[in-house]
Tab-separated table of C-alpha atoms in Angstrom:
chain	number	residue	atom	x	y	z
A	1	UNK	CA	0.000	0.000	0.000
A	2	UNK	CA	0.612	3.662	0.276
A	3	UNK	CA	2.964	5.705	2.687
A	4	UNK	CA	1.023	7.545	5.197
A	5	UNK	CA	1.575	11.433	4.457
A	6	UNK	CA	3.225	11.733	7.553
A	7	UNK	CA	5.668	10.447	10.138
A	8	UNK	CA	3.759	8.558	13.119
A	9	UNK	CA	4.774	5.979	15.626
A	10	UNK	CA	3.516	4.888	18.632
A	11	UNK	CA	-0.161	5.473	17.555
A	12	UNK	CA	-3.907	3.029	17.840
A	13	UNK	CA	-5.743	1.269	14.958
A	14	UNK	CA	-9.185	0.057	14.099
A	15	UNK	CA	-11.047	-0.809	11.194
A	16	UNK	CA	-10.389	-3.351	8.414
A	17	UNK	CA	-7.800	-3.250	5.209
A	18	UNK	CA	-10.044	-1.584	3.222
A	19	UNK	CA	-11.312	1.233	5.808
A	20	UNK	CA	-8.683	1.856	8.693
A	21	UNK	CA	-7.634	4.469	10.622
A	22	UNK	CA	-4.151	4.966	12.330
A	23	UNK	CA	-4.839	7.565	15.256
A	24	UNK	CA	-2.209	9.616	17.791
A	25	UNK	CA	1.003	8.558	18.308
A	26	UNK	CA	4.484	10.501	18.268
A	27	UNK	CA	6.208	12.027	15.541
A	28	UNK	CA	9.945	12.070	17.172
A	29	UNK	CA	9.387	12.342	20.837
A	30	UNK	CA	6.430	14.418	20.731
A	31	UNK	CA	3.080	13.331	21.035
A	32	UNK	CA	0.461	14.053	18.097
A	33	UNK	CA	-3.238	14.588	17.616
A	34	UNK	CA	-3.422	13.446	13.929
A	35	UNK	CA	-5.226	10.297	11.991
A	36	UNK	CA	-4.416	9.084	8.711
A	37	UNK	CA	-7.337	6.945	6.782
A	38	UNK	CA	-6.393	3.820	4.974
A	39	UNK	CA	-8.967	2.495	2.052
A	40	UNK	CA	-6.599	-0.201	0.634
A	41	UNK	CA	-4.224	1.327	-1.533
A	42	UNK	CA	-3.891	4.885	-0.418
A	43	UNK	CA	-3.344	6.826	2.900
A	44	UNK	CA	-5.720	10.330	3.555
A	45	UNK	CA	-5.671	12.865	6.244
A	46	UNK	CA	-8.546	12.492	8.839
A	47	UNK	CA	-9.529	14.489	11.900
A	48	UNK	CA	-7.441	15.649	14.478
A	49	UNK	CA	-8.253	13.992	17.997
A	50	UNK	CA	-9.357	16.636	21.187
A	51	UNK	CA	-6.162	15.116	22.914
A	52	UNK	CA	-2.823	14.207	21.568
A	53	UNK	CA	-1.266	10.999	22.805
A	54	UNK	CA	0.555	7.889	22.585
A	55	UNK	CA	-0.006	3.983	23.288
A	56	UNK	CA	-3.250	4.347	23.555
A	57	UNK	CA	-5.409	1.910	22.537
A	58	UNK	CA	-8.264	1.279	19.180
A	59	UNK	CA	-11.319	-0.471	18.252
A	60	UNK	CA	-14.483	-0.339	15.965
A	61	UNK	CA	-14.856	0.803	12.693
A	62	UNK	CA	-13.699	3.690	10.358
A	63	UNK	CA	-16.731	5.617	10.698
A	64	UNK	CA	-17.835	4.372	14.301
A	65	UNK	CA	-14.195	3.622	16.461
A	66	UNK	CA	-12.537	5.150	19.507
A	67	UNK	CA	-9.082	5.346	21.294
A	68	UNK	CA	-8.947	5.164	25.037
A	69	UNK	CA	-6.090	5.899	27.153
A	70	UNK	CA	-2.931	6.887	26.404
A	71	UNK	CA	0.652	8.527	27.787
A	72	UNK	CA	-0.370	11.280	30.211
A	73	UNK	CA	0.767	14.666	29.161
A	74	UNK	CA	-0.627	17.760	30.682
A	75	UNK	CA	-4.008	18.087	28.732
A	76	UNK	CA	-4.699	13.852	29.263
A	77	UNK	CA	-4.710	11.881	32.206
A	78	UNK	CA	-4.400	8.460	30.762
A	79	UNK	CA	-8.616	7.759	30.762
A	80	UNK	CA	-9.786	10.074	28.177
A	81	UNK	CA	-12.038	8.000	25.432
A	82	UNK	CA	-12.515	10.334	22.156
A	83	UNK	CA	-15.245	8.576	19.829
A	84	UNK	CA	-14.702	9.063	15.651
A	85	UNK	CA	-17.486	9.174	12.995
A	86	UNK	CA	-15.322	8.990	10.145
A	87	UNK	CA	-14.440	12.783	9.825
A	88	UNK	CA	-14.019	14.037	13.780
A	89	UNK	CA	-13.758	12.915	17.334
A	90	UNK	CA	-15.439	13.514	19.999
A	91	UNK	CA	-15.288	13.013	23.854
A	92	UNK	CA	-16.427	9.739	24.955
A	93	UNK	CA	-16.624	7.942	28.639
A	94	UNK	CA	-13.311	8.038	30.679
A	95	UNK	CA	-12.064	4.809	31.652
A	96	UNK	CA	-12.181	3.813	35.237
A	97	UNK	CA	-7.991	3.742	35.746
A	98	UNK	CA	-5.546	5.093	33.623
A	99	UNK	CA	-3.709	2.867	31.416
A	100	UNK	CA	-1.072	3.305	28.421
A	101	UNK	CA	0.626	0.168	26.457
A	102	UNK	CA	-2.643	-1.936	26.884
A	103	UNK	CA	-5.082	-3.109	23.920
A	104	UNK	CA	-8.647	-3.396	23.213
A	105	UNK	CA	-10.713	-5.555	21.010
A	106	UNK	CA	-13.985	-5.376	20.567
A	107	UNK	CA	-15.816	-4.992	16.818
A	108	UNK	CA	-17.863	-1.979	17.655
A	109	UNK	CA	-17.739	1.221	18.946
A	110	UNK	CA	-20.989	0.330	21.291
A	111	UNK	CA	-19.490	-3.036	22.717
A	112	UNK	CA	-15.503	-3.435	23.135
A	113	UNK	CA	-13.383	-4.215	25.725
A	114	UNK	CA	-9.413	-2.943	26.917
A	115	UNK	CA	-7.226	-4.569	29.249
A	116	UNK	CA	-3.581	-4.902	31.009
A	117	UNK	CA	-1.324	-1.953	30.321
A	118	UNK	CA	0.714	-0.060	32.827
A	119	UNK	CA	0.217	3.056	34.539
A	120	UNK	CA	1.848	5.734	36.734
A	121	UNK	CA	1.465	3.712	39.424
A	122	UNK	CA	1.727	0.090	38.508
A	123	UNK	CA	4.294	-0.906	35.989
A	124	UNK	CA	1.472	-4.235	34.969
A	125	UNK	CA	-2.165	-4.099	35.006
A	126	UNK	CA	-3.977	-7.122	35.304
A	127	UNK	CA	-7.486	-5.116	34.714
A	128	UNK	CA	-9.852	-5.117	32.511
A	129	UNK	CA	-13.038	-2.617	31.577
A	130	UNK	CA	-15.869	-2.904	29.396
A	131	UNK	CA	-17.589	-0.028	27.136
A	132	UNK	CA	-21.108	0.041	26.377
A	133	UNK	CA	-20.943	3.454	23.993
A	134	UNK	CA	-20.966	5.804	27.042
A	135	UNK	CA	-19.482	4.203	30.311
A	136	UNK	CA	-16.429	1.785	31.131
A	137	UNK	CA	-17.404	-0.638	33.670
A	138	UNK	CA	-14.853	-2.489	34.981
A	139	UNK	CA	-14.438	-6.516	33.964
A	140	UNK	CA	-12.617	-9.136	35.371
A	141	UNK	CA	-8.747	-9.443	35.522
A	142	UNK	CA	-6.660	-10.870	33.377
A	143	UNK	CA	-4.552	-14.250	35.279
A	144	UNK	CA	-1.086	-12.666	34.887
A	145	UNK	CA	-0.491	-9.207	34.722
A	146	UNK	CA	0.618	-7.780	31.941
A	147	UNK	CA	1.747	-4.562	29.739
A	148	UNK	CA	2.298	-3.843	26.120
A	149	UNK	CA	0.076	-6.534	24.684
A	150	UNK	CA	-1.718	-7.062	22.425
A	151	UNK	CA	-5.207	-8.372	21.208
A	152	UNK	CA	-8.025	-9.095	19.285
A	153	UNK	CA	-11.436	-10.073	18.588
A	154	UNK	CA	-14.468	-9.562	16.677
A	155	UNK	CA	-16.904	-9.127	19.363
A	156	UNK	CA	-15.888	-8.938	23.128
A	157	UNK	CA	-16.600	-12.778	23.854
A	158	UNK	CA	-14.154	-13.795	21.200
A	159	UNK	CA	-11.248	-11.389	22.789
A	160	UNK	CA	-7.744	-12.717	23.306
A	161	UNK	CA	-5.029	-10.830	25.160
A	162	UNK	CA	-1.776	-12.307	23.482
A	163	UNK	CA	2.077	-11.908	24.654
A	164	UNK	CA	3.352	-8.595	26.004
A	165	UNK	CA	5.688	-8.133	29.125
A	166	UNK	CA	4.073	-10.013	31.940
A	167	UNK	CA	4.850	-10.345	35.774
A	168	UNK	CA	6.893	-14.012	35.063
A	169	UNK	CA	7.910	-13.249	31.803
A	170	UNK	CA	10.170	-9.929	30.723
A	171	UNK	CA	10.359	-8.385	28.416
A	172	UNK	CA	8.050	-11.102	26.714
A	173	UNK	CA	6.010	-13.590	26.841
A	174	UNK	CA	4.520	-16.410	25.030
A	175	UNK	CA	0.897	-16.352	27.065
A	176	UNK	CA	-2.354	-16.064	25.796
A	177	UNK	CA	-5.461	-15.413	27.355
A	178	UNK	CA	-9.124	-15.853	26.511
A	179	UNK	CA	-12.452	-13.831	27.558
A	180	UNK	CA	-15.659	-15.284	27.352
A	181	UNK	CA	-17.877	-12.752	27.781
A	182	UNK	CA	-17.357	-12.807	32.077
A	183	UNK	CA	-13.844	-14.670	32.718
A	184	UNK	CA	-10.387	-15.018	31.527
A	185	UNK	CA	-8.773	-18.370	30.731
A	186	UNK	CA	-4.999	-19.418	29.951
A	187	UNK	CA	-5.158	-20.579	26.277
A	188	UNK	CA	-2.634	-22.253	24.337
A	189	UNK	CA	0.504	-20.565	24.189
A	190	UNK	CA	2.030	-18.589	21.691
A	191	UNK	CA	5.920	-20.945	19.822
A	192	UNK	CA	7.509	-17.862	20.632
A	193	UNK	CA	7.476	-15.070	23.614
A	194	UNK	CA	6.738	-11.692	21.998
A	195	UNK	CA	6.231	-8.545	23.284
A	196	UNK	CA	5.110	-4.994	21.239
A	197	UNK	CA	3.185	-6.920	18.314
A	198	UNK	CA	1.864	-5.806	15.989
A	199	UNK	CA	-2.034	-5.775	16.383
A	200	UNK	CA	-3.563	-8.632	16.209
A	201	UNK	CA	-6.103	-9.562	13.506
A	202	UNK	CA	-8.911	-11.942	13.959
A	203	UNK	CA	-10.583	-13.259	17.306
A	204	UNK	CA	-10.291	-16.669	19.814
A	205	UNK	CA	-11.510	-18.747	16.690
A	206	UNK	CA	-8.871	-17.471	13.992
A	207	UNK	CA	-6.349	-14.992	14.385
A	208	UNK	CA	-2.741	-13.545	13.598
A	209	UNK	CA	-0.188	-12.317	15.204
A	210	UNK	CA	3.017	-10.436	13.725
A	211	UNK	CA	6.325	-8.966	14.363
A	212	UNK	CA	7.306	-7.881	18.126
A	213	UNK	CA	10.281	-7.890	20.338
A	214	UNK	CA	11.328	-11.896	21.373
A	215	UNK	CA	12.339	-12.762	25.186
A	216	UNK	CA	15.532	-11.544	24.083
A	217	UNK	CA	14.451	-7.564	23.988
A	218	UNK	CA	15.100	-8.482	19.602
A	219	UNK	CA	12.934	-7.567	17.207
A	220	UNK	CA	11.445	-10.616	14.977
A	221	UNK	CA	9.651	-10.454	12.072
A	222	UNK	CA	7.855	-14.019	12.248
A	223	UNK	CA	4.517	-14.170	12.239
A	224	UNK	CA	1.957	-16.671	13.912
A	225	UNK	CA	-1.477	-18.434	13.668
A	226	UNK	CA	-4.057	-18.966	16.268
A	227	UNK	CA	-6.832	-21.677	15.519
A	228	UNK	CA	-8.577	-22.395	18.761
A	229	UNK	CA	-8.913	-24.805	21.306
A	230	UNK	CA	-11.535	-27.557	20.224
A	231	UNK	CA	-12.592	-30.916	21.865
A	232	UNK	CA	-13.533	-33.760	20.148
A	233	UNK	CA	-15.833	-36.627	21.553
A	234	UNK	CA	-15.066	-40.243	20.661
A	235	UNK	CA	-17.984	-42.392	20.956
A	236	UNK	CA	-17.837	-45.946	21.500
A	237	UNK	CA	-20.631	-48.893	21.074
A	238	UNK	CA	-21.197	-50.635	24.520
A	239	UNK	CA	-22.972	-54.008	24.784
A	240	UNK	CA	-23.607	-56.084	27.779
A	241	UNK	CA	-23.592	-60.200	27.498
């Protein structure tokens, strides 16, 4: 594809191949306010968040996604939620703690879900919260805490929270974890501890992970497939004599 018309790191994503949007970020050391559209082949300029920040987190679509969180800078506290339409962005719910370096998943702008990070005050988060469109309410924790992970899933019951810099594990790890909807599970593991991925496409049924830092602190460019657990039932004849 295209090169974005301007320099960004650090920044959120949401949306599909076809409709994306790459949001915040830094350009150098400095944190920016400025979104760049993606329909496939070409990059566009979009609207300029309220807030300028980095490692924050995306989800939804083009024309209905948000960012929440975020490095804290003077003008954002680390729960600020802006909301985008496809042209501007607008204030949405704060989140109940701060959190940068976390992810979210979540296919909607009505019905997602963030969790681990790190914030000011705790280098790992094992939280999670839930957003309805207006509020965060807070879910249940993740089993190992963990920062700069990341995630994915179509719809908050299929989320996965994959690698990142855990408690056990620095700087990464190879564990994955799986919401249903109330609770998170261990899953299967990923062949190789990553942390900083690149975001995760797909949900807890099919998904894909790329790219990261190794338990080495190296970057890798492998990339790796996630199926799902599935149980199979053998059934067997029984007679009696």
């Amino acid at each position: 594809g295209g090169n974005m018309p301007g320099d960004k790191a650090r920044g959120a994503g949401f949306g599909v191949l076809t409709a994306g949007v790459v949001a915040g970020g830094t350009v150098g050391n400095t944190s920016t306010n400025t979104s760049f559209e993606y329909d496939g082949s070409s990059w566009t300029a979009g609207g300029n968040m309220n807030v300028a920040r980095r490692y924050q987190s995306g989800f939804g679509t083009l024309t209905a996604g948000a960012v929440c969180g975020g490095y804290p800078s003077p003008t954002n506290n680390g729960t600020e939620t802006e909301e985008y339409d496809g042209s501007s962005w607008t204030a949405g719910g704060a989140l109940n703690s701060a959190r940068q370096t976390s992810d979210a998943a979540g296919g909607t702008q009505t019905a997602a879900i963030t969790f681990g990070g790190e914030n000011p005050g705790n280098d790992k988060l094992t939280s999670s919260e839930e957003y309805n469109g207006t509020a965060w309410t807070e879910g249940n924790d993740l089993n190992t805490a963990t920062k700069r992970n990341s995630g994915g899933g179509t719809s908050v019951p299929t989320t996965l929270s994959v690698g990142g810099q855990s408690t056990t594990n620095t700087p990464g790890t190879a564990q994955v974890e799986q919401y249903n909807g109330t609770s998170w599970a261990t899953s299967a593991s990923m062949a190789t501890a990553r942390s900083q991925i690149g975001k995760m496409q797909g949900n807890s049924t099919s998904g894909l992970v790329n790219n990261g830092a190794n338990a080495s602190d190296t970057y890798i460019v492998t990339t790796e497939e996630f199926t799902g657990e599935t149980t199979t039932t053998n059934l067997k004849t029984l007679s009696t004599s």
